[in-house]
Short mmCIF file of C-alpha atoms and ligand atoms in Angstrom, two decimals:
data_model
loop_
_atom_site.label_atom_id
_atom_site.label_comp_id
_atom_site.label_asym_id
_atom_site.label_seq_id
_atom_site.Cartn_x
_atom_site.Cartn_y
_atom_site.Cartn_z
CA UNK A 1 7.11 -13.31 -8.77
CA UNK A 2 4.17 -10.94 -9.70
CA UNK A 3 3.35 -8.46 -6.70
CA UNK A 4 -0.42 -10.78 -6.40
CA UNK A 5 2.30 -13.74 -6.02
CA UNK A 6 3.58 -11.77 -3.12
CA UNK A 7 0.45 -10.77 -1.49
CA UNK A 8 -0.71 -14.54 -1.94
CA UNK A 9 2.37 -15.42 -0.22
CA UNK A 10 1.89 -13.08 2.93
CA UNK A 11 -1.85 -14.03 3.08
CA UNK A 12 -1.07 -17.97 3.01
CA UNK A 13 1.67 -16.85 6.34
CA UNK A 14 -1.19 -15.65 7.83
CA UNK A 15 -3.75 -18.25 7.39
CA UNK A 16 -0.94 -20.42 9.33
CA UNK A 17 -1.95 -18.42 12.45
CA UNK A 18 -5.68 -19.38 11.94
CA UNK A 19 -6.70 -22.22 14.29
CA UNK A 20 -10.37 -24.11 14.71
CA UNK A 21 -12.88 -22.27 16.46
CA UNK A 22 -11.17 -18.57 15.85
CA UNK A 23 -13.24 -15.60 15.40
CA UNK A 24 -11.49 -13.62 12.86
CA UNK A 25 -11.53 -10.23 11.35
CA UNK A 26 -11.67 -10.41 7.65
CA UNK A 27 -9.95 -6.87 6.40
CA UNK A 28 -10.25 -5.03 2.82
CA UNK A 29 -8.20 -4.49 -0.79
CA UNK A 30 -6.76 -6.91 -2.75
CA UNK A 31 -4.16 -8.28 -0.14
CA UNK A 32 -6.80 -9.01 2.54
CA UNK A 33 -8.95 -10.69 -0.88
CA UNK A 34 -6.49 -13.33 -1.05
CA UNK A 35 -6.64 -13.56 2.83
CA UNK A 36 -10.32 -14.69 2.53
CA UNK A 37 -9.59 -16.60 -0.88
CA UNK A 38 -7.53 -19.09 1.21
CA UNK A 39 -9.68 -19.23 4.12
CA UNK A 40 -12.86 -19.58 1.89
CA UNK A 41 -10.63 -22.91 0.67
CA UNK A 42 -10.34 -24.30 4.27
CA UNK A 43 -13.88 -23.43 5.43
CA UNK A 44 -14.36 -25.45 2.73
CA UNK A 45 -12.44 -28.51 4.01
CA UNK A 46 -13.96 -28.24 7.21
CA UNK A 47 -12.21 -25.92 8.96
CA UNK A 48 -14.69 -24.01 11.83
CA UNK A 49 -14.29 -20.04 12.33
CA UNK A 50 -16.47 -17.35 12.16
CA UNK A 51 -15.67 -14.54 10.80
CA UNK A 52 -16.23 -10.20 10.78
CA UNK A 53 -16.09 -8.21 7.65
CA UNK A 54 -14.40 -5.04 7.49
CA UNK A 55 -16.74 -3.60 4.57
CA UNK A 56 -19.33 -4.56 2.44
CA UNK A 57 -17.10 -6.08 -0.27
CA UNK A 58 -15.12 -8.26 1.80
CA UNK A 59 -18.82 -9.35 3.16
CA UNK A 60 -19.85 -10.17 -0.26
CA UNK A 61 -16.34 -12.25 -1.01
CA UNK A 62 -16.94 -14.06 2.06
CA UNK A 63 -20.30 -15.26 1.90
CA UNK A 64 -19.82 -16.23 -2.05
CA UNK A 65 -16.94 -18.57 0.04
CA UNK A 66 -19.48 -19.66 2.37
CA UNK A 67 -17.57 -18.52 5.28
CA UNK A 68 -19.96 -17.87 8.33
CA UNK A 69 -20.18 -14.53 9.12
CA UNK A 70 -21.20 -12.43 12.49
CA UNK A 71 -21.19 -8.92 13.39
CA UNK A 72 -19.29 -7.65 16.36
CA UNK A 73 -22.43 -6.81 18.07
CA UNK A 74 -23.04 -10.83 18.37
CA UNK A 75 -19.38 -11.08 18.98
CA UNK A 76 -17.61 -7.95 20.41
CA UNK A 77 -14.45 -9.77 20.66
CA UNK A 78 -12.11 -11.35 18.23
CA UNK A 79 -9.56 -13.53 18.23
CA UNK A 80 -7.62 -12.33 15.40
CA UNK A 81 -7.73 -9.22 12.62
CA UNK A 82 -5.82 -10.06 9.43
CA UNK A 83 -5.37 -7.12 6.95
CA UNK A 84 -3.99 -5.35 4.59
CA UNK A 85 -2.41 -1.63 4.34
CA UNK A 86 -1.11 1.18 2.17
CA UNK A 87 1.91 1.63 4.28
CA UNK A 88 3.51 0.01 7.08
CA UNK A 89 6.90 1.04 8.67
CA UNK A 90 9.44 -0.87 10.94
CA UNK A 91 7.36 0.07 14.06
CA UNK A 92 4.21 -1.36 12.91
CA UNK A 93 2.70 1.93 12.16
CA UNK A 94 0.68 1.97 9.39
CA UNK A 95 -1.65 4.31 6.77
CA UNK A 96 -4.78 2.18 5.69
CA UNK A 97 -7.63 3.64 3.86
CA UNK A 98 -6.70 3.25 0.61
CA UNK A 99 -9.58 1.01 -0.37
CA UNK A 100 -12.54 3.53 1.97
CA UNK A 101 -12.68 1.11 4.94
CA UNK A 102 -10.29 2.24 7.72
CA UNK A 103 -13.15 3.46 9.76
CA UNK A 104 -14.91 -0.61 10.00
CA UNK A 105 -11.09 -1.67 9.94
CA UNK A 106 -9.84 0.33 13.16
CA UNK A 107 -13.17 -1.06 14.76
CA UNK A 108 -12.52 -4.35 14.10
CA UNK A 109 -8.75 -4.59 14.64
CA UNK A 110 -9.17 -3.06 18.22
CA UNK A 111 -11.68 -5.66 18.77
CA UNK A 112 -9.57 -8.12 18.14
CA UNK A 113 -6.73 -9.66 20.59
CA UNK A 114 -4.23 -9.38 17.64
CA UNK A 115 -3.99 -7.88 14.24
CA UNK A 116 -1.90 -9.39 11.97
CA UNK A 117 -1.22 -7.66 8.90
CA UNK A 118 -0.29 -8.90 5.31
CA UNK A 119 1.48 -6.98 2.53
CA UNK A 120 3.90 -6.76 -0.16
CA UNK A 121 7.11 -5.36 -0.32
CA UNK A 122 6.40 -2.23 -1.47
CA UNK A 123 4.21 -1.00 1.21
CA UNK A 124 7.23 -1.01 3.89
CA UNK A 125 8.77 2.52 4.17
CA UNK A 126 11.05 4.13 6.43
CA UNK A 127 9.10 7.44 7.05
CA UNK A 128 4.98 7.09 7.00
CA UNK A 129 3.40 9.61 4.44
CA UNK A 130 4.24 9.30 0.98
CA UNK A 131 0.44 7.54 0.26
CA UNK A 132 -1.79 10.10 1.27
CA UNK A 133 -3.32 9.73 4.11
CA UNK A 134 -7.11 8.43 4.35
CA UNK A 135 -9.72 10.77 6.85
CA UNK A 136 -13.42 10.01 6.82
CA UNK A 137 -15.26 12.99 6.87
CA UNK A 138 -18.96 13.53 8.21
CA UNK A 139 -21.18 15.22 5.48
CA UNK A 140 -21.92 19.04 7.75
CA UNK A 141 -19.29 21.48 7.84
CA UNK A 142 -17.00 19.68 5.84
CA UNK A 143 -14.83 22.46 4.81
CA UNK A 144 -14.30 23.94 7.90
CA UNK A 145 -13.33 20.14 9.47
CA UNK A 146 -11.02 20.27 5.96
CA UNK A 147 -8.89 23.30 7.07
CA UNK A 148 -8.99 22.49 11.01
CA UNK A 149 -7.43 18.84 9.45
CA UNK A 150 -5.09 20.90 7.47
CA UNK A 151 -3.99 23.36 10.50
CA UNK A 152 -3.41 20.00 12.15
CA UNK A 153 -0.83 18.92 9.56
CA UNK A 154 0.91 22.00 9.84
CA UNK A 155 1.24 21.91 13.19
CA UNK A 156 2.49 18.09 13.02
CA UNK A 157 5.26 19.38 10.69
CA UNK A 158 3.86 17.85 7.79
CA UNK A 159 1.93 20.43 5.82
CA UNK A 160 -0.11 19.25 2.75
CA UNK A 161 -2.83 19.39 0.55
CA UNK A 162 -6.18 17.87 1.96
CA UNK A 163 -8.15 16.56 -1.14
CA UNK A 164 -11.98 15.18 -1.78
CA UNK A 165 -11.78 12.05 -2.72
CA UNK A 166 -13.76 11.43 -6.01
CA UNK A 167 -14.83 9.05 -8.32
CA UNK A 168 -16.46 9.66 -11.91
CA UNK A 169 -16.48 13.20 -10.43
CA UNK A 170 -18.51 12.02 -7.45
CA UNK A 171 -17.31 11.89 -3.97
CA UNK A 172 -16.61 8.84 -3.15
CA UNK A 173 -18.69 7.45 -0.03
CA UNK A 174 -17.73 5.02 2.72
CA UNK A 175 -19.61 1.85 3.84
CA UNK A 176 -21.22 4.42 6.71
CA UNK A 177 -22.21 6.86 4.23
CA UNK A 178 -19.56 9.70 5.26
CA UNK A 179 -17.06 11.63 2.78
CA UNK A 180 -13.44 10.67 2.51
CA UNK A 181 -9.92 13.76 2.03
CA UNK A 182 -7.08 12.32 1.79
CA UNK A 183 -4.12 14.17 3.27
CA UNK A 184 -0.94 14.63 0.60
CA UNK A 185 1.41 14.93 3.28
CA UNK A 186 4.64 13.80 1.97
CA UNK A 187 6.43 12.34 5.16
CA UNK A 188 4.70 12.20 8.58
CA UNK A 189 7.84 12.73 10.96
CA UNK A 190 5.77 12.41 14.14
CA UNK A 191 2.68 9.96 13.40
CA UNK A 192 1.64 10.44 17.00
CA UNK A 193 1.91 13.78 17.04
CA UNK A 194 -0.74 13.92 13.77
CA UNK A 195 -3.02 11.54 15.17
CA UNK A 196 -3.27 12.81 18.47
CA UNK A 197 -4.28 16.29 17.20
CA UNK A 198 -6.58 14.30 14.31
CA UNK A 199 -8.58 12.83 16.81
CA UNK A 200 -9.75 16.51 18.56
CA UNK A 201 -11.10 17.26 14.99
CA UNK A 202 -14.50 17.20 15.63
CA UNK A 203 -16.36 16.00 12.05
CA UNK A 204 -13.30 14.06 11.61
CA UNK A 205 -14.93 10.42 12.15
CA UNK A 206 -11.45 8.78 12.05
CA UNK A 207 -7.97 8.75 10.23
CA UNK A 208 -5.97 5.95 8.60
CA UNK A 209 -3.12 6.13 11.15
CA UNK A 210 -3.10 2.90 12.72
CA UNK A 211 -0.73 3.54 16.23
CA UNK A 212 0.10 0.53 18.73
CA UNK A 213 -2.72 -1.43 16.93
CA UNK A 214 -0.75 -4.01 14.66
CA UNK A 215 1.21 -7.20 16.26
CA UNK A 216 2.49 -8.60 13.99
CA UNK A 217 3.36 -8.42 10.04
CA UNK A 218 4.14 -10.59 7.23
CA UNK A 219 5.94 -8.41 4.35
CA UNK A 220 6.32 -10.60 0.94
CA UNK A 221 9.51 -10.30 -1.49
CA UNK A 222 11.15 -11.26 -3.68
CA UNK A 223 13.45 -13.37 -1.20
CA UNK A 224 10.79 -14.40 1.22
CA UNK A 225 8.86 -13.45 3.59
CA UNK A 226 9.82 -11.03 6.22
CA UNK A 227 8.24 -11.03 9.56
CA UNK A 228 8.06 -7.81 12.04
CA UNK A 229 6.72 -8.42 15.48
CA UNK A 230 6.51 -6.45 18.05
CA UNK A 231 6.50 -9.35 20.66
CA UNK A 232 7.73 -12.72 20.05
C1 LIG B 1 -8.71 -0.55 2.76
C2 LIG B 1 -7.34 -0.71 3.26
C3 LIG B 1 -6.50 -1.73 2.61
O1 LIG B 1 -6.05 -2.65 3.54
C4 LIG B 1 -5.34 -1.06 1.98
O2 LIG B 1 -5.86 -0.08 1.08
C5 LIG B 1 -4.45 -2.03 1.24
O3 LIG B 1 -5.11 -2.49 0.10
P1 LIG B 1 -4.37 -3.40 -0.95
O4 LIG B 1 -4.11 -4.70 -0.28
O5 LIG B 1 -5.37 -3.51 -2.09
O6 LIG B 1 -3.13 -2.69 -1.40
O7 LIG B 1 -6.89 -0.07 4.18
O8 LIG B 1 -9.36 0.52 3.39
#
């Protein structure tokens, strides 16, 4: 099986979950693509959600589907996020951002009663770090928020080079405009720790740590899928 056979997989567990009338969070990357792929194909067939895009690509995918589309200011609430990520551990903690959306993502996942989230194999790790953590980065002062972000590592026992992320030799911009570092950090030994002190980084618009947020997860190999939960 090719590792898009395996994200297929995870994303067709998922679209089980989806029921008539559900207002869904459509995540980003190329797991969450195949997410919207197979919904695109039941939308098609009838089937009647509405949905939220996480970023301006997944927006596009989904209205070349023809899947109807709101914003969370029509509809603050959601019934269900499903989503990628870079890394996910045993806990359900995971490091999105790889793809410049974590930002829209967080927003929509919390706004949703349950995030379900879809990935291959080789995103499950025992120790959060070794993809280098995502942080979206307002535009003024952003060196100094770079080495208060950096002092913040430290402190979390994770030192680690905090690098602009580029493109062509251009920063590379999120949906909302705003720089993105990401953090080469190695192992994160206390992700709770890091993002508590993240988040009283003032510039620091918001990290890829995703803490307490994911319910469920469908991991795809080789053998099957594996599902982690943290209720039944
Ligand atoms: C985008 C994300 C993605 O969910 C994450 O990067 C995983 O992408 P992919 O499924 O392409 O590996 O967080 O910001």
């Amino acid at each position: 099986m090719s590792l898009e056979d395996l994200k297929r997989e995870a994303a067709r567990q998922a679209l089980a979950l989806v029921e008539p009338g559900m207002r869904l969070g459509l995540g980003t990357g190329s797991t969450a693509r195949h997410f919207v792929d197979l919904l695109g194909a039941r939308v098609r067939d009838g089937l009647k959600i509405v949905g939220v895009p996480t970023s301006e690509a997944t927006r596009a995918q989904a209205e070349s589907l023809g899947i109807p589309l709101t914003t969370l200011d029509a509809t603050p609430e959601l019934d269900m996020t499903v989503d990628g990520a870079d890394e996910l551990d045993r806990s359900l903690r995971l490091i999105k951002g790889g793809g410049a959306a974590h930002l829209r993502e967080k927003i929509v996942a919390c706004a949703s009663a349950r995030m379900v989230v879809i990935a291959d194999e080789t995103k499950l790790v025992d120790t959060l770090g070794r993809f280098p953590l995502p942080l979206e980065v307002v535009h003024f002062g952003a060196s100094a928020t770079r080495r208060r972000i950096e002092a913040a590592a430290a402190a979390a026992g994770c030192p680690g080079e905090i690098v602009l992320r580029t493109r062509e030799g251009a920063p590379v911009l999120t949906d909302g405009g705003n720089l993105l570092f990401d953090a080469r950090l190695g192992r994160i030994p206390d992700p709770e720790d890091l993002a508590d002190r993240l988040d009283r980084i003032p510039g620091l618009v918001d990290h890829g740590l995703f803490l307490g947020i994911a319910e469920r997860a469908f991991v795809a190999t080789a053998k099957g899928v594996v599902v982690i939960a943290t209720t039944g």
